[in-house]
């Protein structure tokens, strides 16, 4: 009847038998939602249940229904039961034991009277709660000896993972890297670009184009592709001092700003009209080509739209 005591009862049964098939706490209310007999009869009809354990308490008459069930032949499986609250007889007046229904309003509702009635009906009743585990084990072992119960194999308990901070302190794990790269590798004795040691890069004289092929495309490019990359770099290496980016950088430097600030002022001017003009032009050319218009029409159209 007690939800809290059901935890201890499950513990006792688990330590003295091969486990609990099902456990229900009906609660100690005066008018519970279900009764002992509701569940005891259900367990009687459940093939997996071989013995029934009931933990009653002072107050109410539910335990007497179990007695009648045994006497009428409705309950044939072994029943172990104990009603807690036997200490109530030590008090000169009635005592309310926590639960709303844990109070004996008449002699038949005392724990002592119910334990005696259960014992006379053929229920296995221990002398005290302390010996409940022993009598459960005794009934269980008898059922095993008679072949009624085939003990289930003990399931190995799941491994509890080690605490992260403790495992890290022991050096078993480490915090994952915040930044990762699959292009270059600096962990060993030699720098590696896309799987190729830097000494091999120098030995084969791959040049800037070959290195950029490894870093940008993660592969070795053919000679003509490397030459094309190097040609692009040579052509675009310097646009001179007149473009807006260089001009702004020069002005900031003459104004006494530091190198980083001067460079940043020039970089901030990059957009579709400078620096990024190649990207914008490529998009425009591609769109014009896909549309099938001739260059003259394209130029006139861009001028009309104010983009040239």
PDB file of C-alpha atoms in Angstrom:
ATOM      1  CA  UNK A   1       0.000   0.000   0.000  1.00  0.00           C
ATOM      2  CA  UNK A   2       2.920   2.348   0.531  1.00  0.00           C
ATOM      3  CA  UNK A   3       4.620   3.858  -2.529  1.00  0.00           C
ATOM      4  CA  UNK A   4       7.769   4.540  -0.533  1.00  0.00           C
ATOM      5  CA  UNK A   5       7.849   1.050   0.989  1.00  0.00           C
ATOM      6  CA  UNK A   6       7.362  -0.491  -2.466  1.00  0.00           C
ATOM      7  CA  UNK A   7      10.919   0.569  -3.301  1.00  0.00           C
ATOM      8  CA  UNK A   8      12.262  -1.372  -0.321  1.00  0.00           C
ATOM      9  CA  UNK A   9      10.000  -4.353  -1.074  1.00  0.00           C
ATOM     10  CA  UNK A  10      11.265  -4.522  -4.665  1.00  0.00           C
ATOM     11  CA  UNK A  11      14.797  -4.388  -3.291  1.00  0.00           C
ATOM     12  CA  UNK A  12      14.131  -7.252  -0.866  1.00  0.00           C
ATOM     13  CA  UNK A  13      12.541  -9.439  -3.555  1.00  0.00           C
ATOM     14  CA  UNK A  14      15.360  -8.721  -6.020  1.00  0.00           C
ATOM     15  CA  UNK A  15      17.973  -9.781  -3.471  1.00  0.00           C
ATOM     16  CA  UNK A  16      16.208 -12.998  -2.444  1.00  0.00           C
ATOM     17  CA  UNK A  17      14.788 -14.215  -5.795  1.00  0.00           C
ATOM     18  CA  UNK A  18      15.553 -13.909  -9.504  1.00  0.00           C
ATOM     19  CA  UNK A  19      13.683 -10.602  -9.768  1.00  0.00           C
ATOM     20  CA  UNK A  20      10.345  -8.797  -9.771  1.00  0.00           C
ATOM     21  CA  UNK A  21       7.892  -9.556 -12.597  1.00  0.00           C
ATOM     22  CA  UNK A  22       5.686  -6.562 -11.767  1.00  0.00           C
ATOM     23  CA  UNK A  23       5.115  -4.314  -8.773  1.00  0.00           C
ATOM     24  CA  UNK A  24       2.178  -2.027  -7.970  1.00  0.00           C
ATOM     25  CA  UNK A  25       1.720   0.419  -5.096  1.00  0.00           C
ATOM     26  CA  UNK A  26      -2.029   0.984  -4.622  1.00  0.00           C
ATOM     27  CA  UNK A  27      -1.365   3.739  -2.088  1.00  0.00           C
ATOM     28  CA  UNK A  28      -2.553   4.265   1.460  1.00  0.00           C
ATOM     29  CA  UNK A  29      -5.666   6.303   0.671  1.00  0.00           C
ATOM     30  CA  UNK A  30      -8.924   5.382   2.349  1.00  0.00           C
ATOM     31  CA  UNK A  31     -10.526   4.887  -1.076  1.00  0.00           C
ATOM     32  CA  UNK A  32      -7.750   3.777  -3.493  1.00  0.00           C
ATOM     33  CA  UNK A  33      -8.199   3.560  -7.259  1.00  0.00           C
ATOM     34  CA  UNK A  34      -7.471  -0.187  -7.220  1.00  0.00           C
ATOM     35  CA  UNK A  35      -7.354  -2.848  -4.527  1.00  0.00           C
ATOM     36  CA  UNK A  36      -5.034  -5.679  -3.559  1.00  0.00           C
ATOM     37  CA  UNK A  37      -7.401  -8.279  -5.007  1.00  0.00           C
ATOM     38  CA  UNK A  38      -7.573  -6.478  -8.368  1.00  0.00           C
ATOM     39  CA  UNK A  39      -3.872  -7.084  -8.851  1.00  0.00           C
ATOM     40  CA  UNK A  40      -3.535 -10.376  -6.958  1.00  0.00           C
ATOM     41  CA  UNK A  41      -6.188 -12.002  -9.168  1.00  0.00           C
ATOM     42  CA  UNK A  42      -4.437 -10.592 -12.223  1.00  0.00           C
ATOM     43  CA  UNK A  43      -1.141 -12.096 -11.061  1.00  0.00           C
ATOM     44  CA  UNK A  44      -2.935 -15.398 -10.428  1.00  0.00           C
ATOM     45  CA  UNK A  45      -3.859 -15.464 -14.133  1.00  0.00           C
ATOM     46  CA  UNK A  46      -0.403 -14.340 -15.330  1.00  0.00           C
ATOM     47  CA  UNK A  47       1.778 -17.356 -16.317  1.00  0.00           C
ATOM     48  CA  UNK A  48       5.020 -15.456 -15.698  1.00  0.00           C
ATOM     49  CA  UNK A  49       4.155 -14.843 -12.031  1.00  0.00           C
ATOM     50  CA  UNK A  50       4.982 -17.865  -9.842  1.00  0.00           C
ATOM     51  CA  UNK A  51       4.530 -16.361  -6.361  1.00  0.00           C
ATOM     52  CA  UNK A  52       2.802 -13.269  -4.997  1.00  0.00           C
ATOM     53  CA  UNK A  53       4.142 -10.901  -2.329  1.00  0.00           C
ATOM     54  CA  UNK A  54       1.815  -8.446  -0.589  1.00  0.00           C
ATOM     55  CA  UNK A  55       2.793  -5.692   1.841  1.00  0.00           C
ATOM     56  CA  UNK A  56      -0.282  -4.484   3.690  1.00  0.00           C
ATOM     57  CA  UNK A  57      -0.652  -2.167   6.648  1.00  0.00           C
ATOM     58  CA  UNK A  58      -2.863  -1.311   9.558  1.00  0.00           C
ATOM     59  CA  UNK A  59      -6.378  -0.134   8.645  1.00  0.00           C
ATOM     60  CA  UNK A  60      -8.895  -1.394   6.121  1.00  0.00           C
ATOM     61  CA  UNK A  61     -10.005  -4.926   5.317  1.00  0.00           C
ATOM     62  CA  UNK A  62      -8.378  -5.583   1.932  1.00  0.00           C
ATOM     63  CA  UNK A  63      -6.179  -8.345   3.310  1.00  0.00           C
ATOM     64  CA  UNK A  64      -9.252 -10.360   4.368  1.00  0.00           C
ATOM     65  CA  UNK A  65     -10.314 -10.537   0.716  1.00  0.00           C
ATOM     66  CA  UNK A  66      -7.034 -12.325   0.013  1.00  0.00           C
ATOM     67  CA  UNK A  67      -7.893 -14.802   2.773  1.00  0.00           C
ATOM     68  CA  UNK A  68     -11.301 -15.474   1.208  1.00  0.00           C
ATOM     69  CA  UNK A  69      -9.705 -15.809  -2.244  1.00  0.00           C
ATOM     70  CA  UNK A  70      -7.440 -18.589  -0.947  1.00  0.00           C
ATOM     71  CA  UNK A  71     -10.257 -20.317   0.950  1.00  0.00           C
ATOM     72  CA  UNK A  72     -12.509 -20.228  -2.126  1.00  0.00           C
ATOM     73  CA  UNK A  73      -9.769 -21.648  -4.347  1.00  0.00           C
ATOM     74  CA  UNK A  74      -9.414 -18.567  -6.523  1.00  0.00           C
ATOM     75  CA  UNK A  75      -5.818 -18.087  -5.400  1.00  0.00           C
ATOM     76  CA  UNK A  76      -3.598 -21.135  -5.799  1.00  0.00           C
ATOM     77  CA  UNK A  77      -0.163 -19.573  -6.153  1.00  0.00           C
ATOM     78  CA  UNK A  78       1.977 -19.124  -3.015  1.00  0.00           C
ATOM     79  CA  UNK A  79       1.291 -15.801  -1.290  1.00  0.00           C
ATOM     80  CA  UNK A  80       3.708 -14.092   1.094  1.00  0.00           C
ATOM     81  CA  UNK A  81       2.218 -11.214   3.062  1.00  0.00           C
ATOM     82  CA  UNK A  82       3.006  -8.944   5.972  1.00  0.00           C
ATOM     83  CA  UNK A  83       0.917  -6.107   7.399  1.00  0.00           C
ATOM     84  CA  UNK A  84       3.026  -3.322   8.861  1.00  0.00           C
ATOM     85  CA  UNK A  85       1.867  -1.353  11.900  1.00  0.00           C
ATOM     86  CA  UNK A  86       2.005  -4.097  14.529  1.00  0.00           C
ATOM     87  CA  UNK A  87       3.442  -1.581  16.976  1.00  0.00           C
ATOM     88  CA  UNK A  88       0.001   0.098  17.198  1.00  0.00           C
ATOM     89  CA  UNK A  89      -0.907  -2.274  20.037  1.00  0.00           C
ATOM     90  CA  UNK A  90       1.740  -0.580  22.183  1.00  0.00           C
ATOM     91  CA  UNK A  91      -0.215   2.685  22.235  1.00  0.00           C
ATOM     92  CA  UNK A  92      -3.084   3.310  24.626  1.00  0.00           C
ATOM     93  CA  UNK A  93      -5.154   5.040  21.916  1.00  0.00           C
ATOM     94  CA  UNK A  94      -5.575   4.774  18.161  1.00  0.00           C
ATOM     95  CA  UNK A  95      -2.728   6.342  16.153  1.00  0.00           C
ATOM     96  CA  UNK A  96      -2.913   7.660  12.589  1.00  0.00           C
ATOM     97  CA  UNK A  97       0.078   6.211  10.684  1.00  0.00           C
ATOM     98  CA  UNK A  98       0.735   8.766   7.937  1.00  0.00           C
ATOM     99  CA  UNK A  99      -1.605   7.365   5.264  1.00  0.00           C
ATOM    100  CA  UNK A 100      -5.253   8.361   5.371  1.00  0.00           C
ATOM    101  CA  UNK A 101      -6.241   4.707   5.528  1.00  0.00           C
ATOM    102  CA  UNK A 102      -3.580   3.664   8.059  1.00  0.00           C
ATOM    103  CA  UNK A 103      -5.770   3.736  11.138  1.00  0.00           C
ATOM    104  CA  UNK A 104      -7.590   0.810  12.782  1.00  0.00           C
ATOM    105  CA  UNK A 105     -11.169   1.739  13.616  1.00  0.00           C
ATOM    106  CA  UNK A 106     -11.852  -1.725  15.043  1.00  0.00           C
ATOM    107  CA  UNK A 107      -9.868  -4.716  16.265  1.00  0.00           C
ATOM    108  CA  UNK A 108     -10.159  -6.600  12.963  1.00  0.00           C
ATOM    109  CA  UNK A 109      -8.353  -3.769  11.166  1.00  0.00           C
ATOM    110  CA  UNK A 110      -5.213  -3.980  13.281  1.00  0.00           C
ATOM    111  CA  UNK A 111      -2.058  -5.300  11.680  1.00  0.00           C
ATOM    112  CA  UNK A 112      -1.768  -8.080  14.270  1.00  0.00           C
ATOM    113  CA  UNK A 113      -5.308  -9.368  13.565  1.00  0.00           C
ATOM    114  CA  UNK A 114      -4.830  -9.313   9.813  1.00  0.00           C
ATOM    115  CA  UNK A 115      -1.446 -11.062   9.980  1.00  0.00           C
ATOM    116  CA  UNK A 116      -3.034 -13.800  12.106  1.00  0.00           C
ATOM    117  CA  UNK A 117      -5.967 -14.211   9.692  1.00  0.00           C
ATOM    118  CA  UNK A 118      -3.623 -14.401   6.722  1.00  0.00           C
ATOM    119  CA  UNK A 119      -1.498 -17.039   8.419  1.00  0.00           C
ATOM    120  CA  UNK A 120      -4.559 -19.151   9.231  1.00  0.00           C
ATOM    121  CA  UNK A 121      -5.698 -18.897   5.592  1.00  0.00           C
ATOM    122  CA  UNK A 122      -2.430 -20.430   4.388  1.00  0.00           C
ATOM    123  CA  UNK A 123      -0.477 -17.300   3.540  1.00  0.00           C
ATOM    124  CA  UNK A 124       3.245 -17.290   4.328  1.00  0.00           C
ATOM    125  CA  UNK A 125       3.506 -14.668   7.099  1.00  0.00           C
ATOM    126  CA  UNK A 126       6.884 -13.899   8.733  1.00  0.00           C
ATOM    127  CA  UNK A 127       7.188 -13.280  12.487  1.00  0.00           C
ATOM    128  CA  UNK A 128       8.265  -9.681  11.742  1.00  0.00           C
ATOM    129  CA  UNK A 129       9.119  -7.385   8.869  1.00  0.00           C
ATOM    130  CA  UNK A 130      12.826  -8.060   9.438  1.00  0.00           C
ATOM    131  CA  UNK A 131      12.277 -11.703   8.436  1.00  0.00           C
ATOM    132  CA  UNK A 132      10.170 -10.938   5.340  1.00  0.00           C
ATOM    133  CA  UNK A 133      13.155 -11.412   3.035  1.00  0.00           C
ATOM    134  CA  UNK A 134      13.983 -14.799   4.577  1.00  0.00           C
ATOM    135  CA  UNK A 135      10.488 -16.218   4.091  1.00  0.00           C
ATOM    136  CA  UNK A 136      10.346 -14.885   0.506  1.00  0.00           C
ATOM    137  CA  UNK A 137      13.654 -16.620  -0.199  1.00  0.00           C
ATOM    138  CA  UNK A 138      12.438 -19.838   1.437  1.00  0.00           C
ATOM    139  CA  UNK A 139       9.262 -19.963  -0.696  1.00  0.00           C
ATOM    140  CA  UNK A 140      11.246 -19.100  -3.822  1.00  0.00           C
ATOM    141  CA  UNK A 141      13.857 -21.807  -3.254  1.00  0.00           C
ATOM    142  CA  UNK A 142      11.107 -24.373  -2.663  1.00  0.00           C
ATOM    143  CA  UNK A 143       9.485 -23.453  -5.999  1.00  0.00           C
ATOM    144  CA  UNK A 144      12.865 -23.738  -7.720  1.00  0.00           C
ATOM    145  CA  UNK A 145      13.465 -27.157  -6.142  1.00  0.00           C
ATOM    146  CA  UNK A 146      10.065 -28.373  -7.373  1.00  0.00           C
ATOM    147  CA  UNK A 147      10.761 -27.068 -10.882  1.00  0.00           C
ATOM    148  CA  UNK A 148       7.967 -24.482 -10.787  1.00  0.00           C
ATOM    149  CA  UNK A 149      10.482 -21.694 -11.265  1.00  0.00           C
ATOM    150  CA  UNK A 150      13.444 -21.835 -13.614  1.00  0.00           C
ATOM    151  CA  UNK A 151      15.735 -19.033 -12.382  1.00  0.00           C
ATOM    152  CA  UNK A 152      16.318 -16.358 -14.984  1.00  0.00           C
ATOM    153  CA  UNK A 153      19.907 -15.571 -15.902  1.00  0.00           C
ATOM    154  CA  UNK A 154      21.308 -12.511 -14.209  1.00  0.00           C
ATOM    155  CA  UNK A 155      21.605  -9.645 -16.660  1.00  0.00           C
ATOM    156  CA  UNK A 156      24.980  -7.898 -16.344  1.00  0.00           C
ATOM    157  CA  UNK A 157      24.476  -4.334 -15.141  1.00  0.00           C
ATOM    158  CA  UNK A 158      25.200  -1.603 -17.677  1.00  0.00           C
ATOM    159  CA  UNK A 159      28.559   0.089 -17.363  1.00  0.00           C
ATOM    160  CA  UNK A 160      28.266   3.553 -15.894  1.00  0.00           C
ATOM    161  CA  UNK A 161      30.273   5.996 -18.031  1.00  0.00           C
ATOM    162  CA  UNK A 162      33.186   7.734 -16.350  1.00  0.00           C
ATOM    163  CA  UNK A 163      32.690  11.365 -15.430  1.00  0.00           C
ATOM    164  CA  UNK A 164      34.038  13.632 -18.175  1.00  0.00           C
ATOM    165  CA  UNK A 165      36.158  15.858 -15.931  1.00  0.00           C
ATOM    166  CA  UNK A 166      37.666  12.841 -14.148  1.00  0.00           C
ATOM    167  CA  UNK A 167      38.435  11.027 -17.423  1.00  0.00           C
ATOM    168  CA  UNK A 168      40.041  14.165 -18.803  1.00  0.00           C
ATOM    169  CA  UNK A 169      42.164  14.553 -15.680  1.00  0.00           C
ATOM    170  CA  UNK A 170      43.373  10.966 -16.073  1.00  0.00           C
ATOM    171  CA  UNK A 171      44.319  11.686 -19.673  1.00  0.00           C
ATOM    172  CA  UNK A 172      41.857   9.161 -21.120  1.00  0.00           C
ATOM    173  CA  UNK A 173      40.015  11.713 -23.238  1.00  0.00           C
ATOM    174  CA  UNK A 174      40.581  15.236 -24.436  1.00  0.00           C
ATOM    175  CA  UNK A 175      38.379  18.092 -25.477  1.00  0.00           C
ATOM    176  CA  UNK A 176      37.623  17.949 -29.223  1.00  0.00           C
ATOM    177  CA  UNK A 177      39.457  20.445 -31.410  1.00  0.00           C
ATOM    178  CA  UNK A 178      37.618  23.673 -32.174  1.00  0.00           C
ATOM    179  CA  UNK A 179      39.305  24.039 -35.551  1.00  0.00           C
ATOM    180  CA  UNK A 180      40.118  21.270 -38.000  1.00  0.00           C
ATOM    181  CA  UNK A 181      41.800  21.140 -41.388  1.00  0.00           C
ATOM    182  CA  UNK A 182      42.080  18.331 -43.899  1.00  0.00           C
ATOM    183  CA  UNK A 183      44.343  20.353 -46.222  1.00  0.00           C
ATOM    184  CA  UNK A 184      47.605  20.775 -44.349  1.00  0.00           C
ATOM    185  CA  UNK A 185      49.043  18.791 -41.453  1.00  0.00           C
ATOM    186  CA  UNK A 186      51.602  20.250 -39.045  1.00  0.00           C
ATOM    187  CA  UNK A 187      51.439  17.546 -36.353  1.00  0.00           C
ATOM    188  CA  UNK A 188      54.490  15.561 -37.426  1.00  0.00           C
ATOM    189  CA  UNK A 189      58.139  16.404 -37.979  1.00  0.00           C
ATOM    190  CA  UNK A 190      57.421  17.665 -41.486  1.00  0.00           C
ATOM    191  CA  UNK A 191      54.781  19.942 -42.968  1.00  0.00           C
ATOM    192  CA  UNK A 192      52.348  18.105 -45.250  1.00  0.00           C
ATOM    193  CA  UNK A 193      50.154  19.667 -47.953  1.00  0.00           C
ATOM    194  CA  UNK A 194      47.211  17.451 -49.002  1.00  0.00           C
ATOM    195  CA  UNK A 195      49.188  14.327 -48.075  1.00  0.00           C
ATOM    196  CA  UNK A 196      52.428  15.461 -49.771  1.00  0.00           C
ATOM    197  CA  UNK A 197      55.501  16.239 -47.592  1.00  0.00           C
ATOM    198  CA  UNK A 198      56.954  19.708 -48.137  1.00  0.00           C
ATOM    199  CA  UNK A 199      60.344  18.204 -49.039  1.00  0.00           C
ATOM    200  CA  UNK A 200      58.712  16.431 -51.990  1.00  0.00           C
ATOM    201  CA  UNK A 201      57.136  19.721 -53.065  1.00  0.00           C
ATOM    202  CA  UNK A 202      60.602  21.340 -53.193  1.00  0.00           C
ATOM    203  CA  UNK A 203      62.242  18.314 -54.788  1.00  0.00           C
ATOM    204  CA  UNK A 204      59.757  18.261 -57.657  1.00  0.00           C
ATOM    205  CA  UNK A 205      59.903  22.066 -58.044  1.00  0.00           C
ATOM    206  CA  UNK A 206      56.115  22.350 -58.084  1.00  0.00           C
ATOM    207  CA  UNK A 207      56.224  26.119 -57.660  1.00  0.00           C
ATOM    208  CA  UNK A 208      53.434  28.435 -56.499  1.00  0.00           C
ATOM    209  CA  UNK A 209      50.911  26.958 -58.933  1.00  0.00           C
ATOM    210  CA  UNK A 210      51.534  23.413 -57.714  1.00  0.00           C
ATOM    211  CA  UNK A 211      51.308  24.434 -54.053  1.00  0.00           C
ATOM    212  CA  UNK A 212      48.034  26.301 -54.619  1.00  0.00           C
ATOM    213  CA  UNK A 213      46.705  23.224 -56.403  1.00  0.00           C
ATOM    214  CA  UNK A 214      47.427  21.123 -53.325  1.00  0.00           C
ATOM    215  CA  UNK A 215      45.973  23.683 -50.905  1.00  0.00           C
ATOM    216  CA  UNK A 216      42.917  24.796 -52.901  1.00  0.00           C
ATOM    217  CA  UNK A 217      41.968  21.635 -54.779  1.00  0.00           C
ATOM    218  CA  UNK A 218      43.658  18.975 -52.582  1.00  0.00           C
ATOM    219  CA  UNK A 219      45.264  17.372 -55.636  1.00  0.00           C
ATOM    220  CA  UNK A 220      48.245  17.650 -57.967  1.00  0.00           C
ATOM    221  CA  UNK A 221      47.348  19.763 -60.982  1.00  0.00           C
ATOM    222  CA  UNK A 222      48.786  19.210 -64.466  1.00  0.00           C
ATOM    223  CA  UNK A 223      51.627  21.477 -65.569  1.00  0.00           C
ATOM    224  CA  UNK A 224      49.460  23.720 -67.770  1.00  0.00           C
ATOM    225  CA  UNK A 225      47.067  24.382 -64.835  1.00  0.00           C
ATOM    226  CA  UNK A 226      49.966  25.319 -62.545  1.00  0.00           C
ATOM    227  CA  UNK A 227      51.342  27.675 -65.198  1.00  0.00           C
ATOM    228  CA  UNK A 228      47.910  29.269 -65.617  1.00  0.00           C
ATOM    229  CA  UNK A 229      47.622  29.959 -61.863  1.00  0.00           C
ATOM    230  CA  UNK A 230      51.092  31.513 -61.802  1.00  0.00           C
ATOM    231  CA  UNK A 231      50.270  33.632 -64.852  1.00  0.00           C
ATOM    232  CA  UNK A 232      47.135  34.949 -63.105  1.00  0.00           C
ATOM    233  CA  UNK A 233      49.172  35.833 -60.037  1.00  0.00           C
ATOM    234  CA  UNK A 234      51.765  37.689 -62.095  1.00  0.00           C
ATOM    235  CA  UNK A 235      49.132  39.665 -63.998  1.00  0.00           C
ATOM    236  CA  UNK A 236      47.139  40.625 -60.897  1.00  0.00           C
ATOM    237  CA  UNK A 237      50.031  40.984 -58.447  1.00  0.00           C
ATOM    238  CA  UNK A 238      49.753  44.782 -58.277  1.00  0.00           C
ATOM    239  CA  UNK A 239      47.160  47.203 -59.623  1.00  0.00           C
ATOM    240  CA  UNK A 240      49.351  50.205 -58.880  1.00  0.00           C
ATOM    241  CA  UNK A 241      48.806  53.118 -56.485  1.00  0.00           C
ATOM    242  CA  UNK A 242      45.822  54.678 -58.279  1.00  0.00           C
ATOM    243  CA  UNK A 243      43.059  52.182 -57.427  1.00  0.00           C
ATOM    244  CA  UNK A 244      40.834  53.014 -54.457  1.00  0.00           C
ATOM    245  CA  UNK A 245      42.182  50.246 -52.208  1.00  0.00           C
ATOM    246  CA  UNK A 246      45.813  51.272 -52.594  1.00  0.00           C
ATOM    247  CA  UNK A 247      44.901  54.964 -52.497  1.00  0.00           C
ATOM    248  CA  UNK A 248      43.083  54.652 -49.167  1.00  0.00           C
ATOM    249  CA  UNK A 249      45.929  52.616 -47.691  1.00  0.00           C
ATOM    250  CA  UNK A 250      48.480  55.272 -48.722  1.00  0.00           C
ATOM    251  CA  UNK A 251      46.394  58.090 -47.240  1.00  0.00           C
ATOM    252  CA  UNK A 252      45.947  56.289 -43.915  1.00  0.00           C
ATOM    253  CA  UNK A 253      49.654  55.467 -43.726  1.00  0.00           C
ATOM    254  CA  UNK A 254      50.569  59.126 -44.385  1.00  0.00           C
ATOM    255  CA  UNK A 255      48.110  60.058 -41.620  1.00  0.00           C
ATOM    256  CA  UNK A 256      50.215  58.079 -39.159  1.00  0.00           C
ATOM    257  CA  UNK A 257      47.959  55.053 -38.785  1.00  0.00           C
ATOM    258  CA  UNK A 258      49.505  51.645 -38.090  1.00  0.00           C
ATOM    259  CA  UNK A 259      50.001  48.995 -40.773  1.00  0.00           C
ATOM    260  CA  UNK A 260      46.908  46.923 -39.910  1.00  0.00           C
ATOM    261  CA  UNK A 261      44.601  49.958 -39.806  1.00  0.00           C
ATOM    262  CA  UNK A 262      45.988  51.289 -43.104  1.00  0.00           C
ATOM    263  CA  UNK A 263      45.587  47.926 -44.841  1.00  0.00           C
ATOM    264  CA  UNK A 264      42.050  47.494 -43.480  1.00  0.00           C
ATOM    265  CA  UNK A 265      40.958  50.900 -44.771  1.00  0.00           C
ATOM    266  CA  UNK A 266      41.968  49.799 -48.258  1.00  0.00           C
ATOM    267  CA  UNK A 267      40.315  46.380 -47.989  1.00  0.00           C
ATOM    268  CA  UNK A 268      37.012  47.959 -46.939  1.00  0.00           C
ATOM    269  CA  UNK A 269      36.664  49.583 -50.372  1.00  0.00           C
ATOM    270  CA  UNK A 270      36.526  46.189 -52.103  1.00  0.00           C
ATOM    271  CA  UNK A 271      33.158  45.687 -53.781  1.00  0.00           C
ATOM    272  CA  UNK A 272      31.539  45.149 -57.174  1.00  0.00           C
ATOM    273  CA  UNK A 273      33.242  48.234 -58.610  1.00  0.00           C
ATOM    274  CA  UNK A 274      36.699  47.497 -57.214  1.00  0.00           C
ATOM    275  CA  UNK A 275      38.394  44.290 -56.131  1.00  0.00           C
ATOM    276  CA  UNK A 276      35.242  42.260 -56.540  1.00  0.00           C
ATOM    277  CA  UNK A 277      34.575  43.629 -60.028  1.00  0.00           C
ATOM    278  CA  UNK A 278      35.929  40.442 -61.586  1.00  0.00           C
ATOM    279  CA  UNK A 279      33.314  38.387 -59.749  1.00  0.00           C
ATOM    280  CA  UNK A 280      30.467  40.704 -60.741  1.00  0.00           C
ATOM    281  CA  UNK A 281      31.713  40.876 -64.352  1.00  0.00           C
ATOM    282  CA  UNK A 282      31.888  37.085 -64.550  1.00  0.00           C
ATOM    283  CA  UNK A 283      28.283  36.813 -63.375  1.00  0.00           C
ATOM    284  CA  UNK A 284      27.151  39.429 -65.931  1.00  0.00           C
ATOM    285  CA  UNK A 285      29.084  37.779 -68.790  1.00  0.00           C
ATOM    286  CA  UNK A 286      27.683  34.368 -67.886  1.00  0.00           C
ATOM    287  CA  UNK A 287      24.122  35.679 -67.799  1.00  0.00           C
ATOM    288  CA  UNK A 288      24.567  37.461 -71.145  1.00  0.00           C
ATOM    289  CA  UNK A 289      26.058  34.361 -72.747  1.00  0.00           C
ATOM    290  CA  UNK A 290      23.240  32.161 -71.466  1.00  0.00           C
ATOM    291  CA  UNK A 291      20.690  34.699 -72.791  1.00  0.00           C
ATOM    292  CA  UNK A 292      22.317  34.613 -76.253  1.00  0.00           C
ATOM    293  CA  UNK A 293      22.708  38.404 -76.666  1.00  0.00           C
ATOM    294  CA  UNK A 294      25.615  39.891 -78.617  1.00  0.00           C
ATOM    295  CA  UNK A 295      28.340  41.946 -76.844  1.00  0.00           C
ATOM    296  CA  UNK A 296      27.037  45.292 -78.170  1.00  0.00           C
ATOM    297  CA  UNK A 297      23.541  44.625 -76.859  1.00  0.00           C
ATOM    298  CA  UNK A 298      25.016  43.555 -73.525  1.00  0.00           C
ATOM    299  CA  UNK A 299      27.082  46.749 -73.144  1.00  0.00           C
ATOM    300  CA  UNK A 300      24.143  48.981 -74.109  1.00  0.00           C
ATOM    301  CA  UNK A 301      21.869  47.141 -71.694  1.00  0.00           C
ATOM    302  CA  UNK A 302      24.321  47.524 -68.798  1.00  0.00           C
ATOM    303  CA  UNK A 303      24.784  51.241 -69.578  1.00  0.00           C
ATOM    304  CA  UNK A 304      21.025  51.743 -69.605  1.00  0.00           C
ATOM    305  CA  UNK A 305      20.763  50.029 -66.203  1.00  0.00           C
ATOM    306  CA  UNK A 306      23.527  52.254 -64.831  1.00  0.00           C
ATOM    307  CA  UNK A 307      25.893  49.384 -64.150  1.00  0.00           C
ATOM    308  CA  UNK A 308      28.623  50.626 -66.515  1.00  0.00           C
TER     309      UNK A 308
END
